Structure formats: C-alpha cells, structure tokens
Amino acid sequence: MTTDAHAGATGPADLRAHLDARRGVCPVDHDGLGTWTLLRHADVVAAATDPETFSSAAGRHRAIPNSLDGAEHAAYRAVVDRYLTDAAVAEQEEQCRAHAAAIVAALPRGRTVGTIADLGAPFAVRTQTTWLGWPAELEGALVAWMADNHDATRSGDLTRTAAVAARFDELVGSLVRERREAGDAAPDDVTTRLLHETVDGRPLTDAEVVSILRNWTAGDLGSLAACLGVVVHRLATHPDRQDVTRERVARGEHAAIEAGIEEVLRIDDPFVSNRRRATRDVEIGGRTVPAGDRVLLSWTAANRDPEVFGDPDAFRPEENAAANLVFGVGPHVCPGRALTLMELRVAVSELLAGTERILPADDEAPVREAPPVGGWARVPVVLK
C-alpha cells in the first residue's frame, strides 16, 4: 500500500489498514516462501483451537510453555498458571499502584511527554522486576534492552534478534544462578519459587526457569508499554471517553475500566500475531496449507474482521467481549490476561487521578509503528 488514511502525520503506514485491505483480497495469504497468514476471525479461531493440526512448535527454539503442545504444554502451563491466579494478581496491585503514582507524579505538566518512553517503559520494568524479585538496579539495563529488542524485531534480521534474545537470557540466567547458589539463603520471591517447581516429578532445570521468565518478561515489557501507548492515545484523542473513564476511576468501577481497555486494544491490537506449524495438509479458508508450512495467526486482523465486529473501529466493549481475541483463544490463551489488565487499569487510573486533562501534544504528532510491529512508536501528550 502506498497511502494510508490512518497513518500518523509523520509516521509509516498503519498496520491495521494494511491488514484490513489484505483480508478483503486474500484472507489466507501466502508469502511464496512457506508462510501462510490467517486474517479472518473464524480462521484464526479454528487454528488456535486445533493444536493437533496447528502445532505451536513453530520456532527454532524451545520456549516454555509457548512452543509446546498437548500434555507437555499442559504440564508446564499448570506451573505458570499458579503464579497468575486472581489472588496472585490482587497481591501485586499495591506495588503496581505505587509505581504508577510515583511515575505520574514525576511527569512534567504543561509540556510534551512521551507516553511510551516516559510512562510505559518505566512502569513495565518496575512492576515486573518488583513482582519477580529482581533488583531495582536492573531498570536501566532492561529499558535499554527493550529498545534494542524493539529495533531488532522491527528490522526482521534474525541474527540480530537472536543476539538480543541471548543477551536477555544471560541477564536472567545470572539471576537464576545466583539464587541456585544461595540455596536456603535465596530471597523468597517468584524467581526463587520457580526453582522449586516440578514437572513430571522432577525439578525444573535452570534453562526451563529462564525460558518461563523470558516468556513473562521479554515480550511483556515491550507489550505493556505498547498497550499503554494505545490506550493513552485513545483517551487523549477522544475527550468523551476520557471523561467517562475519569468518572469510572472516581467510582472505582474496575471491571468497566478493564473492559474498556480490552476493547480499545481490540480496535488497535499491539499483540500482532503468533506462529503455528501445520502438522498435515489442511484446507482453511478455501486454500490448502501443506504439512510443515508455517502459519501466522494475525490477532490484529482477526480483531478487526467486519464479519464479526461490523465497524471494527466502533467502541462496543459489551457487544464485542465474547469475540475479542486480544489475549488469544484455545489452549494457549494468555495466562497473564488478568495481570496485564490490572496493570493497565492501575496505570490509567493513576494517570487520570493525577491530572485534570490529557491532551494531544501540539508540537509533535503521534507516530505509528512500522509494520510488522503494531501500535504506536510515539504518543506525545500534554498533561494538565
């Protein structure tokens, strides 16, 4: 596409418009190199809920539990789920609120601030490191890693992304080794407790613990910051929704706030896609996908399918909730949904409680991310 009505004033084309156009022309798209992209809601749901045909073992590396299937996936997923129950999430709300309040209080008023860089990134790093029991001194290294990982992902250079991933694994691995060596003297936190988890009657290996921690942090740090960029942009550019949300924050209507956030993320989904591998020849959307080919489940496109949502840009949280795929569907549905929504609700609530108004910046336009990344690269706002 050469033009895009949804593009930022100085930014690249909007991935949403690109995918909307592709869905209308070729809903099961083939790149000619062995990768198929599913763009319709029905096709994405069908693949995500059929792990026997569409295996999650689609990457070059073993990722726990993301790349696992069947009973093996269920065994590791049971470990992960124990740390993300409603009770476990509720225990983290106080620290999330404290971090959000401190960050919002330190932001300047009356001049441009960057939502993602100044609010999203520090909030993501501080809440995640507090939850996992990592030292606060890691904040600078993790913020820098987030930027490098983002740039590597945008580049599409597999060598570069592998090097960035290895750097993260070394950082996390050093924390795991320190706790293993400390034995009973190790701090009682989530990272230490993972060392004592078992699967099939044996303790998790250090590599498995690092893989789980990578799953929780490597992607989630950037994703949480990106989600805040999407939500705050919506509030700044839709004063009516900002007013309603402010009222809900004042009344403590947590469920309604989270439902609104999830609907905004459906409209502009920064969780772009997940990979699968066809285990057999399969017909989907009228096309035959050969066994062994890679399949991309496009959450961004599926969440904007007019066959399901009508006008994909219409804000209808109640009507669209059942079909909303922001956190996936099937056996790999995101176990961190409750944690993510709580973190986003707390950050948005503290931002609104600490300001009288959030306005789009006059001196700088918002900039969309460049495909294949979704969401916003920069969301400049002014806080009053």
mmCIF file of C-alpha atoms in Angstrom:
data_model
loop_
_atom_site.group_PDB
_atom_site.id
_atom_site.type_symbol
_atom_site.label_atom_id
_atom_site.label_comp_id
_atom_site.label_asym_id
_atom_site.label_seq_id
_atom_site.Cartn_x
_atom_site.Cartn_y
_atom_site.Cartn_z
ATOM 1 C CA MET A 1 0.000 0.000 0.000
ATOM 2 C CA THR A 2 1.303 3.439 -0.852
ATOM 3 C CA THR A 3 -1.146 5.606 1.087
ATOM 4 C CA ASP A 4 -2.911 5.193 4.364
ATOM 5 C CA ALA A 5 -5.642 7.355 5.810
ATOM 6 C CA HIS A 6 -4.842 6.076 9.298
ATOM 7 C CA ALA A 7 -1.133 6.902 9.233
ATOM 8 C CA GLY A 8 0.354 9.352 11.712
ATOM 9 C CA ALA A 9 1.271 12.794 10.374
ATOM 10 C CA THR A 10 4.969 11.907 10.195
ATOM 11 C CA GLY A 11 4.779 8.147 10.595
ATOM 12 C CA PRO A 12 4.660 4.985 8.499
ATOM 13 C CA ALA A 13 1.574 3.178 7.291
ATOM 14 C CA ASP A 14 -0.815 1.811 9.878
ATOM 15 C CA LEU A 15 -0.550 -1.979 10.099
ATOM 16 C CA ARG A 16 -4.299 -2.166 10.758
ATOM 17 C CA ALA A 17 -5.203 -0.574 7.434
ATOM 18 C CA HIS A 18 -2.703 -2.808 5.636
ATOM 19 C CA LEU A 19 -4.184 -5.959 7.174
ATOM 20 C CA ASP A 20 -7.773 -4.800 6.648
ATOM 21 C CA ALA A 21 -7.025 -4.410 2.939
ATOM 22 C CA ARG A 22 -5.271 -7.781 2.698
ATOM 23 C CA ARG A 23 -8.146 -9.557 4.451
ATOM 24 C CA GLY A 24 -10.582 -8.278 1.857
ATOM 25 C CA VAL A 25 -8.438 -9.519 -1.040
ATOM 26 C CA CYS A 26 -6.795 -12.700 0.266
ATOM 27 C CA PRO A 27 -7.884 -13.760 3.779
ATOM 28 C CA VAL A 28 -5.473 -16.724 3.776
ATOM 29 C CA ASP A 29 -2.336 -15.085 2.462
ATOM 30 C CA HIS A 30 0.786 -16.920 1.276
ATOM 31 C CA ASP A 31 4.162 -15.216 1.021
ATOM 32 C CA GLY A 32 5.538 -17.696 -1.530
ATOM 33 C CA LEU A 33 8.187 -18.863 0.944
ATOM 34 C CA GLY A 34 6.204 -21.284 3.088
ATOM 35 C CA THR A 35 4.401 -18.915 5.451
ATOM 36 C CA TRP A 36 0.618 -18.506 5.488
ATOM 37 C CA THR A 37 -1.098 -15.653 7.326
ATOM 38 C CA LEU A 38 -4.667 -16.112 8.558
ATOM 39 C CA LEU A 39 -6.547 -12.817 8.586
ATOM 40 C CA ARG A 40 -10.176 -13.765 9.249
ATOM 41 C CA HIS A 41 -11.543 -14.176 12.751
ATOM 42 C CA ALA A 42 -13.089 -17.605 12.047
ATOM 43 C CA ASP A 43 -9.881 -18.993 10.520
ATOM 44 C CA VAL A 44 -7.695 -17.684 13.356
ATOM 45 C CA VAL A 45 -10.014 -19.193 15.983
ATOM 46 C CA ALA A 46 -10.149 -22.502 14.111
ATOM 47 C CA ALA A 47 -6.360 -22.771 14.003
ATOM 48 C CA ALA A 48 -5.805 -21.595 17.580
ATOM 49 C CA THR A 49 -8.255 -24.175 18.927
ATOM 50 C CA ASP A 50 -6.851 -27.093 16.882
ATOM 51 C CA PRO A 51 -3.350 -27.698 18.266
ATOM 52 C CA GLU A 52 -3.165 -31.177 16.723
ATOM 53 C CA THR A 53 -3.265 -29.652 13.245
ATOM 54 C CA PHE A 54 -1.612 -26.319 14.022
ATOM 55 C CA SER A 55 1.317 -27.042 16.334
ATOM 56 C CA SER A 56 2.918 -24.347 18.473
ATOM 57 C CA ALA A 57 6.344 -25.927 17.876
ATOM 58 C CA ALA A 58 6.890 -23.447 15.054
ATOM 59 C CA GLY A 59 10.089 -21.652 16.008
ATOM 60 C CA ARG A 60 13.770 -22.511 16.022
ATOM 61 C CA HIS A 61 13.977 -22.611 19.815
ATOM 62 C CA ARG A 62 12.069 -24.367 22.578
ATOM 63 C CA ALA A 63 10.033 -21.805 24.536
ATOM 64 C CA ILE A 64 8.162 -22.810 27.699
ATOM 65 C CA PRO A 65 5.209 -23.115 27.532
ATOM 66 C CA ASN A 66 4.621 -21.242 24.251
ATOM 67 C CA SER A 67 6.174 -23.725 21.845
ATOM 68 C CA LEU A 68 4.728 -26.849 23.475
ATOM 69 C CA ASP A 69 1.628 -28.883 22.632
ATOM 70 C CA GLY A 70 -0.693 -31.386 24.262
ATOM 71 C CA ALA A 71 0.127 -32.978 27.603
ATOM 72 C CA GLU A 72 3.601 -31.432 27.691
ATOM 73 C CA HIS A 73 2.137 -27.958 27.310
ATOM 74 C CA ALA A 74 -0.496 -28.675 29.960
ATOM 75 C CA ALA A 75 2.141 -29.774 32.478
ATOM 76 C CA TYR A 76 4.206 -26.602 32.156
ATOM 77 C CA ARG A 77 1.133 -24.400 31.808
ATOM 78 C CA ALA A 78 -0.058 -25.670 35.204
ATOM 79 C CA VAL A 79 3.152 -24.289 36.732
ATOM 80 C CA VAL A 80 2.710 -20.912 35.051
ATOM 81 C CA ASP A 81 -0.960 -20.634 35.994
ATOM 82 C CA ARG A 82 -0.163 -20.974 39.708
ATOM 83 C CA TYR A 83 1.595 -17.598 39.596
ATOM 84 C CA LEU A 84 -1.199 -15.809 37.733
ATOM 85 C CA THR A 85 -4.333 -16.646 39.696
ATOM 86 C CA ASP A 86 -6.761 -13.882 40.619
ATOM 87 C CA ALA A 87 -5.406 -13.950 44.182
ATOM 88 C CA ALA A 88 -1.794 -13.712 42.981
ATOM 89 C CA VAL A 89 -2.675 -10.782 40.716
ATOM 90 C CA ALA A 90 -4.508 -8.997 43.534
ATOM 91 C CA GLU A 91 -1.366 -9.233 45.686
ATOM 92 C CA GLN A 92 0.555 -7.228 43.071
ATOM 93 C CA GLU A 93 -1.901 -4.343 42.747
ATOM 94 C CA GLU A 94 -0.466 -2.311 45.620
ATOM 95 C CA GLN A 95 3.068 -2.280 44.240
ATOM 96 C CA CYS A 96 1.783 -1.539 40.724
ATOM 97 C CA ARG A 97 -0.225 1.397 42.026
ATOM 98 C CA ALA A 98 2.733 2.767 43.984
ATOM 99 C CA HIS A 99 4.987 2.650 40.928
ATOM 100 C CA ALA A 100 2.336 4.216 38.679
ATOM 101 C CA ALA A 101 1.616 7.012 41.145
ATOM 102 C CA ALA A 102 5.314 7.848 41.521
ATOM 103 C CA ILE A 103 5.900 7.903 37.766
ATOM 104 C CA VAL A 104 2.824 10.054 37.092
ATOM 105 C CA ALA A 105 3.747 12.485 39.886
ATOM 106 C CA ALA A 106 7.208 12.974 38.364
ATOM 107 C CA LEU A 107 5.948 13.707 34.841
ATOM 108 C CA PRO A 108 6.034 17.401 33.887
ATOM 109 C CA ARG A 109 2.773 19.309 33.454
ATOM 110 C CA GLY A 110 2.044 21.684 30.614
ATOM 111 C CA ARG A 111 4.690 20.381 28.221
ATOM 112 C CA THR A 112 5.087 17.371 25.953
ATOM 113 C CA VAL A 113 5.856 13.971 27.444
ATOM 114 C CA GLY A 114 6.211 10.630 25.695
ATOM 115 C CA THR A 115 3.614 8.126 26.818
ATOM 116 C CA ILE A 116 5.626 5.054 25.912
ATOM 117 C CA ALA A 117 9.120 6.230 26.877
ATOM 118 C CA ASP A 118 8.230 8.274 29.952
ATOM 119 C CA LEU A 119 5.304 6.270 31.355
ATOM 120 C CA GLY A 120 5.002 2.867 29.699
ATOM 121 C CA ALA A 121 8.603 1.650 29.754
ATOM 122 C CA PRO A 122 9.471 2.581 33.367
ATOM 123 C CA PHE A 123 6.103 1.308 34.607
ATOM 124 C CA ALA A 124 6.538 -2.030 32.818
ATOM 125 C CA VAL A 125 10.080 -2.546 34.091
ATOM 126 C CA ARG A 126 9.410 -1.500 37.701
ATOM 127 C CA THR A 127 6.251 -3.560 38.140
ATOM 128 C CA GLN A 128 7.750 -6.655 36.527
ATOM 129 C CA THR A 129 11.012 -6.536 38.461
ATOM 130 C CA THR A 130 9.155 -5.977 41.735
ATOM 131 C CA TRP A 131 6.859 -8.927 41.004
ATOM 132 C CA LEU A 132 9.772 -11.222 40.161
ATOM 133 C CA GLY A 133 12.018 -10.004 42.979
ATOM 134 C CA TRP A 134 14.735 -8.592 40.727
ATOM 135 C CA PRO A 135 16.956 -5.717 41.910
ATOM 136 C CA ALA A 136 15.843 -2.186 41.071
ATOM 137 C CA GLU A 137 19.320 -1.516 39.689
ATOM 138 C CA LEU A 138 18.370 -3.547 36.609
ATOM 139 C CA GLU A 139 15.927 -0.878 35.410
ATOM 140 C CA GLY A 140 18.416 0.897 33.166
ATOM 141 C CA ALA A 141 19.657 -2.327 31.586
ATOM 142 C CA LEU A 142 16.124 -3.574 30.980
ATOM 143 C CA VAL A 143 14.906 -0.295 29.479
ATOM 144 C CA ALA A 144 17.913 -0.317 27.141
ATOM 145 C CA TRP A 145 17.241 -3.960 26.282
ATOM 146 C CA MET A 146 13.596 -3.150 25.482
ATOM 147 C CA ALA A 147 14.715 -0.525 22.962
ATOM 148 C CA ASP A 148 17.261 -2.873 21.375
ATOM 149 C CA ASN A 149 14.771 -5.734 21.207
ATOM 150 C CA HIS A 150 12.180 -3.461 19.621
ATOM 151 C CA ASP A 151 14.621 -2.269 16.978
ATOM 152 C CA ALA A 152 15.750 -5.823 16.252
ATOM 153 C CA THR A 153 12.162 -7.030 15.867
ATOM 154 C CA ARG A 154 11.341 -4.158 13.530
ATOM 155 C CA SER A 155 14.440 -4.922 11.414
ATOM 156 C CA GLY A 156 13.392 -8.517 10.710
ATOM 157 C CA ASP A 157 17.075 -9.541 10.979
ATOM 158 C CA LEU A 158 17.036 -12.991 12.629
ATOM 159 C CA THR A 159 20.722 -12.809 13.576
ATOM 160 C CA ARG A 160 20.124 -9.522 15.330
ATOM 161 C CA THR A 161 17.023 -10.719 17.172
ATOM 162 C CA ALA A 162 18.844 -13.877 18.266
ATOM 163 C CA ALA A 163 21.720 -11.837 19.693
ATOM 164 C CA VAL A 164 19.335 -9.586 21.632
ATOM 165 C CA ALA A 165 17.462 -12.633 22.951
ATOM 166 C CA ALA A 166 20.718 -14.263 24.050
ATOM 167 C CA ARG A 167 21.653 -11.098 25.941
ATOM 168 C CA PHE A 168 18.368 -11.229 27.828
ATOM 169 C CA ASP A 169 18.816 -14.921 28.631
ATOM 170 C CA GLU A 170 22.257 -14.235 30.062
ATOM 171 C CA LEU A 171 20.897 -11.459 32.258
ATOM 172 C CA VAL A 172 18.057 -13.637 33.576
ATOM 173 C CA GLY A 173 20.309 -16.675 33.787
ATOM 174 C CA SER A 174 22.682 -14.839 36.113
ATOM 175 C CA LEU A 175 19.781 -14.098 38.486
ATOM 176 C CA VAL A 176 18.703 -17.747 38.442
ATOM 177 C CA ARG A 177 22.241 -18.988 39.074
ATOM 178 C CA GLU A 178 22.666 -16.585 41.999
ATOM 179 C CA ARG A 179 19.539 -17.963 43.658
ATOM 180 C CA ARG A 180 20.504 -21.562 42.963
ATOM 181 C CA GLU A 181 23.926 -20.997 44.534
ATOM 182 C CA ALA A 182 22.418 -19.164 47.529
ATOM 183 C CA GLY A 183 20.279 -22.181 48.418
ATOM 184 C CA ASP A 184 18.185 -21.565 51.527
ATOM 185 C CA ALA A 185 19.580 -18.026 51.765
ATOM 186 C CA ALA A 186 17.995 -17.001 48.464
ATOM 187 C CA PRO A 187 15.235 -14.358 48.731
ATOM 188 C CA ASP A 188 11.668 -15.662 48.896
ATOM 189 C CA ASP A 189 10.321 -14.299 45.623
ATOM 190 C CA VAL A 190 8.726 -15.572 42.430
ATOM 191 C CA THR A 191 12.068 -16.259 40.752
ATOM 192 C CA THR A 192 13.289 -18.356 43.677
ATOM 193 C CA ARG A 193 9.995 -20.210 43.985
ATOM 194 C CA LEU A 194 10.205 -21.257 40.337
ATOM 195 C CA LEU A 195 13.428 -23.124 41.159
ATOM 196 C CA HIS A 196 11.412 -25.430 43.398
ATOM 197 C CA GLU A 197 8.654 -26.188 40.881
ATOM 198 C CA THR A 198 8.447 -29.665 39.420
ATOM 199 C CA VAL A 199 7.210 -31.193 36.171
ATOM 200 C CA ASP A 200 6.763 -34.947 35.767
ATOM 201 C CA GLY A 201 8.203 -35.482 39.232
ATOM 202 C CA ARG A 202 11.492 -33.620 38.670
ATOM 203 C CA PRO A 203 12.592 -30.043 39.411
ATOM 204 C CA LEU A 204 12.665 -27.509 36.606
ATOM 205 C CA THR A 205 16.106 -27.048 35.100
ATOM 206 C CA ASP A 206 17.746 -23.620 35.075
ATOM 207 C CA ALA A 207 17.136 -23.439 31.314
ATOM 208 C CA GLU A 208 13.437 -24.106 31.844
ATOM 209 C CA VAL A 209 13.176 -21.462 34.560
ATOM 210 C CA VAL A 210 14.924 -18.934 32.297
ATOM 211 C CA SER A 211 12.531 -19.814 29.474
ATOM 212 C CA ILE A 212 9.485 -19.228 31.689
ATOM 213 C CA LEU A 213 10.907 -15.936 32.948
ATOM 214 C CA ARG A 214 11.687 -14.922 29.368
ATOM 215 C CA ASN A 215 8.077 -15.650 28.441
ATOM 216 C CA TRP A 216 6.880 -13.453 31.309
ATOM 217 C CA THR A 217 9.211 -10.541 30.710
ATOM 218 C CA ALA A 218 10.977 -10.376 27.347
ATOM 219 C CA GLY A 219 7.796 -9.830 25.377
ATOM 220 C CA ASP A 220 5.645 -8.440 28.166
ATOM 221 C CA LEU A 221 7.864 -5.449 28.936
ATOM 222 C CA GLY A 222 7.511 -4.012 25.453
ATOM 223 C CA SER A 223 3.905 -5.159 25.110
ATOM 224 C CA LEU A 224 2.774 -3.448 28.312
ATOM 225 C CA ALA A 225 4.418 -0.196 27.244
ATOM 226 C CA ALA A 226 2.860 -0.503 23.769
ATOM 227 C CA CYS A 227 -0.586 -1.140 25.266
ATOM 228 C CA LEU A 228 -0.312 1.987 27.392
ATOM 229 C CA GLY A 229 0.583 3.930 24.262
ATOM 230 C CA VAL A 230 -2.585 2.701 22.512
ATOM 231 C CA VAL A 231 -4.859 3.363 25.493
ATOM 232 C CA VAL A 232 -3.491 6.808 26.352
ATOM 233 C CA HIS A 233 -3.665 7.867 22.691
ATOM 234 C CA ARG A 234 -7.346 6.871 22.705
ATOM 235 C CA LEU A 235 -8.025 8.881 25.859
ATOM 236 C CA ALA A 236 -6.189 11.954 24.561
ATOM 237 C CA THR A 237 -7.962 11.929 21.201
ATOM 238 C CA HIS A 238 -11.443 11.001 22.496
ATOM 239 C CA PRO A 239 -12.310 13.538 25.230
ATOM 240 C CA ASP A 240 -15.719 11.926 25.762
ATOM 241 C CA ARG A 241 -14.140 8.569 26.586
ATOM 242 C CA GLN A 242 -11.642 10.309 28.837
ATOM 243 C CA ASP A 243 -14.494 11.917 30.765
ATOM 244 C CA VAL A 244 -16.336 8.605 31.162
ATOM 245 C CA THR A 245 -13.173 6.824 32.283
ATOM 246 C CA ARG A 246 -12.375 9.557 34.803
ATOM 247 C CA GLU A 247 -15.835 9.072 36.297
ATOM 248 C CA ARG A 248 -15.324 5.321 36.468
ATOM 249 C CA VAL A 249 -11.951 5.756 38.162
ATOM 250 C CA ALA A 250 -13.567 8.019 40.764
ATOM 251 C CA ARG A 251 -16.276 5.410 41.405
ATOM 252 C CA GLY A 252 -13.819 2.512 41.499
ATOM 253 C CA GLU A 253 -15.502 0.661 38.618
ATOM 254 C CA HIS A 254 -12.590 -1.652 37.934
ATOM 255 C CA ALA A 255 -14.400 -4.175 35.720
ATOM 256 C CA ALA A 256 -15.801 -1.464 33.431
ATOM 257 C CA ILE A 257 -12.387 0.191 33.088
ATOM 258 C CA GLU A 258 -10.731 -3.113 32.193
ATOM 259 C CA ALA A 259 -13.492 -3.942 29.693
ATOM 260 C CA GLY A 260 -12.939 -0.581 28.020
ATOM 261 C CA ILE A 261 -9.183 -1.132 27.878
ATOM 262 C CA GLU A 262 -9.620 -4.562 26.298
ATOM 263 C CA GLU A 263 -11.947 -3.125 23.652
ATOM 264 C CA VAL A 264 -9.502 -0.310 22.814
ATOM 265 C CA LEU A 265 -6.800 -2.954 22.381
ATOM 266 C CA ARG A 266 -9.105 -4.952 20.090
ATOM 267 C CA ILE A 267 -9.503 -1.911 17.858
ATOM 268 C CA ASP A 268 -5.721 -1.320 17.798
ATOM 269 C CA ASP A 269 -4.132 -4.609 18.822
ATOM 270 C CA PRO A 270 -0.373 -4.404 19.506
ATOM 271 C CA PHE A 271 -0.203 -8.205 20.021
ATOM 272 C CA VAL A 272 0.194 -8.715 16.274
ATOM 273 C CA SER A 273 0.457 -12.466 15.693
ATOM 274 C CA ASN A 274 1.528 -15.901 16.885
ATOM 275 C CA ARG A 275 3.195 -18.677 14.940
ATOM 276 C CA ARG A 276 1.981 -22.206 14.305
ATOM 277 C CA ARG A 277 3.178 -25.089 12.096
ATOM 278 C CA ALA A 278 0.811 -27.258 10.033
ATOM 279 C CA THR A 279 1.233 -30.908 11.016
ATOM 280 C CA ARG A 280 -0.703 -32.173 7.980
ATOM 281 C CA ASP A 281 -2.115 -30.871 4.749
ATOM 282 C CA VAL A 282 -5.151 -28.855 5.756
ATOM 283 C CA GLU A 283 -7.717 -26.761 3.939
ATOM 284 C CA ILE A 284 -8.512 -23.464 5.571
ATOM 285 C CA GLY A 285 -10.301 -20.527 4.039
ATOM 286 C CA GLY A 286 -10.550 -22.386 0.727
ATOM 287 C CA ARG A 287 -6.779 -22.876 0.392
ATOM 288 C CA THR A 288 -4.612 -25.917 1.084
ATOM 289 C CA VAL A 289 -1.822 -25.374 3.581
ATOM 290 C CA PRO A 290 0.832 -28.117 3.162
ATOM 291 C CA ALA A 291 2.203 -30.034 6.146
ATOM 292 C CA GLY A 292 5.279 -28.363 7.586
ATOM 293 C CA ASP A 293 4.446 -24.841 6.445
ATOM 294 C CA ARG A 294 4.422 -22.021 8.954
ATOM 295 C CA VAL A 295 1.117 -20.345 9.786
ATOM 296 C CA LEU A 296 0.755 -16.890 11.342
ATOM 297 C CA LEU A 297 -2.396 -16.198 13.361
ATOM 298 C CA SER A 298 -2.989 -12.478 12.846
ATOM 299 C CA TRP A 299 -4.716 -11.299 16.011
ATOM 300 C CA THR A 300 -4.661 -7.710 14.779
ATOM 301 C CA ALA A 301 -6.539 -8.602 11.586
ATOM 302 C CA ALA A 302 -8.926 -11.053 13.263
ATOM 303 C CA ASN A 303 -9.870 -8.465 15.874
ATOM 304 C CA ARG A 304 -10.966 -6.105 13.118
ATOM 305 C CA ASP A 305 -12.914 -8.586 10.971
ATOM 306 C CA PRO A 306 -16.135 -6.823 9.887
ATOM 307 C CA GLU A 307 -17.860 -10.194 9.566
ATOM 308 C CA VAL A 308 -17.683 -10.403 13.365
ATOM 309 C CA PHE A 309 -17.438 -6.827 14.609
ATOM 310 C CA GLY A 310 -19.219 -4.793 11.924
ATOM 311 C CA ASP A 311 -17.424 -1.459 12.026
ATOM 312 C CA PRO A 312 -14.081 -2.555 13.534
ATOM 313 C CA ASP A 313 -13.392 0.949 14.863
ATOM 314 C CA ALA A 314 -16.674 1.205 16.784
ATOM 315 C CA PHE A 315 -16.162 1.111 20.559
ATOM 316 C CA ARG A 316 -18.589 -1.557 21.857
ATOM 317 C CA PRO A 317 -16.979 -3.385 24.783
ATOM 318 C CA GLU A 318 -20.032 -5.352 25.896
ATOM 319 C CA GLU A 319 -21.087 -6.478 22.432
ATOM 320 C CA ASN A 320 -17.573 -7.427 21.335
ATOM 321 C CA ALA A 321 -16.231 -9.028 24.520
ATOM 322 C CA ALA A 322 -17.051 -12.641 23.626
ATOM 323 C CA ALA A 323 -15.241 -12.458 20.273
ATOM 324 C CA ASN A 324 -12.320 -10.299 21.445
ATOM 325 C CA LEU A 325 -9.002 -12.076 20.715
ATOM 326 C CA VAL A 326 -6.548 -9.617 22.287
ATOM 327 C CA PHE A 327 -5.376 -12.312 24.701
ATOM 328 C CA GLY A 328 -5.838 -15.184 22.270
ATOM 329 C CA VAL A 329 -8.058 -18.252 22.422
ATOM 330 C CA GLY A 330 -7.619 -22.005 22.831
ATOM 331 C CA PRO A 331 -5.062 -23.861 24.948
ATOM 332 C CA HIS A 332 -2.506 -21.069 24.522
ATOM 333 C CA VAL A 333 -4.843 -18.269 25.619
ATOM 334 C CA CYS A 334 -2.685 -15.782 27.523
ATOM 335 C CA PRO A 335 -2.358 -16.810 31.187
ATOM 336 C CA GLY A 336 -1.349 -13.241 32.069
ATOM 337 C CA ARG A 337 -4.589 -11.589 30.940
ATOM 338 C CA ALA A 338 -5.716 -10.690 34.469
ATOM 339 C CA LEU A 339 -2.272 -9.361 35.401
ATOM 340 C CA THR A 340 -1.961 -7.267 32.246
ATOM 341 C CA LEU A 341 -5.440 -5.768 32.560
ATOM 342 C CA MET A 342 -4.849 -4.969 36.225
ATOM 343 C CA GLU A 343 -1.541 -3.263 35.417
ATOM 344 C CA LEU A 344 -3.101 -1.245 32.606
ATOM 345 C CA ARG A 345 -6.107 -0.283 34.734
ATOM 346 C CA VAL A 346 -3.867 0.866 37.583
ATOM 347 C CA ALA A 347 -1.585 2.868 35.281
ATOM 348 C CA VAL A 348 -4.522 4.553 33.520
ATOM 349 C CA SER A 349 -6.318 5.196 36.815
ATOM 350 C CA GLU A 350 -3.279 6.831 38.406
ATOM 351 C CA LEU A 351 -2.671 8.898 35.284
ATOM 352 C CA LEU A 352 -6.246 10.182 35.302
ATOM 353 C CA ALA A 353 -6.349 10.683 39.074
ATOM 354 C CA GLY A 354 -3.123 12.682 38.941
ATOM 355 C CA THR A 355 -4.177 15.005 36.121
ATOM 356 C CA GLU A 356 -7.053 17.237 35.135
ATOM 357 C CA ARG A 357 -6.673 16.591 31.419
ATOM 358 C CA ILE A 358 -4.639 14.558 28.929
ATOM 359 C CA LEU A 359 -4.266 16.400 25.625
ATOM 360 C CA PRO A 360 -2.551 15.552 22.318
ATOM 361 C CA ALA A 361 0.719 17.455 22.027
ATOM 362 C CA ASP A 362 0.667 20.495 19.745
ATOM 363 C CA ASP A 363 4.359 20.411 18.877
ATOM 364 C CA GLU A 364 4.736 16.748 17.947
ATOM 365 C CA ALA A 365 2.461 14.334 16.076
ATOM 366 C CA PRO A 366 1.970 10.735 17.154
ATOM 367 C CA VAL A 367 3.864 8.200 15.040
ATOM 368 C CA ARG A 368 2.636 4.732 14.134
ATOM 369 C CA GLU A 369 4.914 1.731 14.403
ATOM 370 C CA ALA A 370 6.273 0.387 11.129
ATOM 371 C CA PRO A 371 4.845 -2.987 10.061
ATOM 372 C CA PRO A 372 5.267 -5.754 11.070
ATOM 373 C CA VAL A 373 5.052 -4.097 14.515
ATOM 374 C CA GLY A 374 1.657 -2.771 15.634
ATOM 375 C CA GLY A 375 0.503 0.125 17.774
ATOM 376 C CA TRP A 376 2.323 3.421 18.194
ATOM 377 C CA ALA A 377 6.038 4.221 18.179
ATOM 378 C CA ARG A 378 5.466 7.583 19.892
ATOM 379 C CA VAL A 379 2.439 9.065 21.619
ATOM 380 C CA PRO A 380 3.294 12.626 22.703
ATOM 381 C CA VAL A 381 0.771 14.146 25.102
ATOM 382 C CA VAL A 382 0.482 17.127 27.405
ATOM 383 C CA LEU A 383 -0.731 16.629 30.965
ATOM 384 C CA LYS A 384 -2.716 19.386 32.661
#
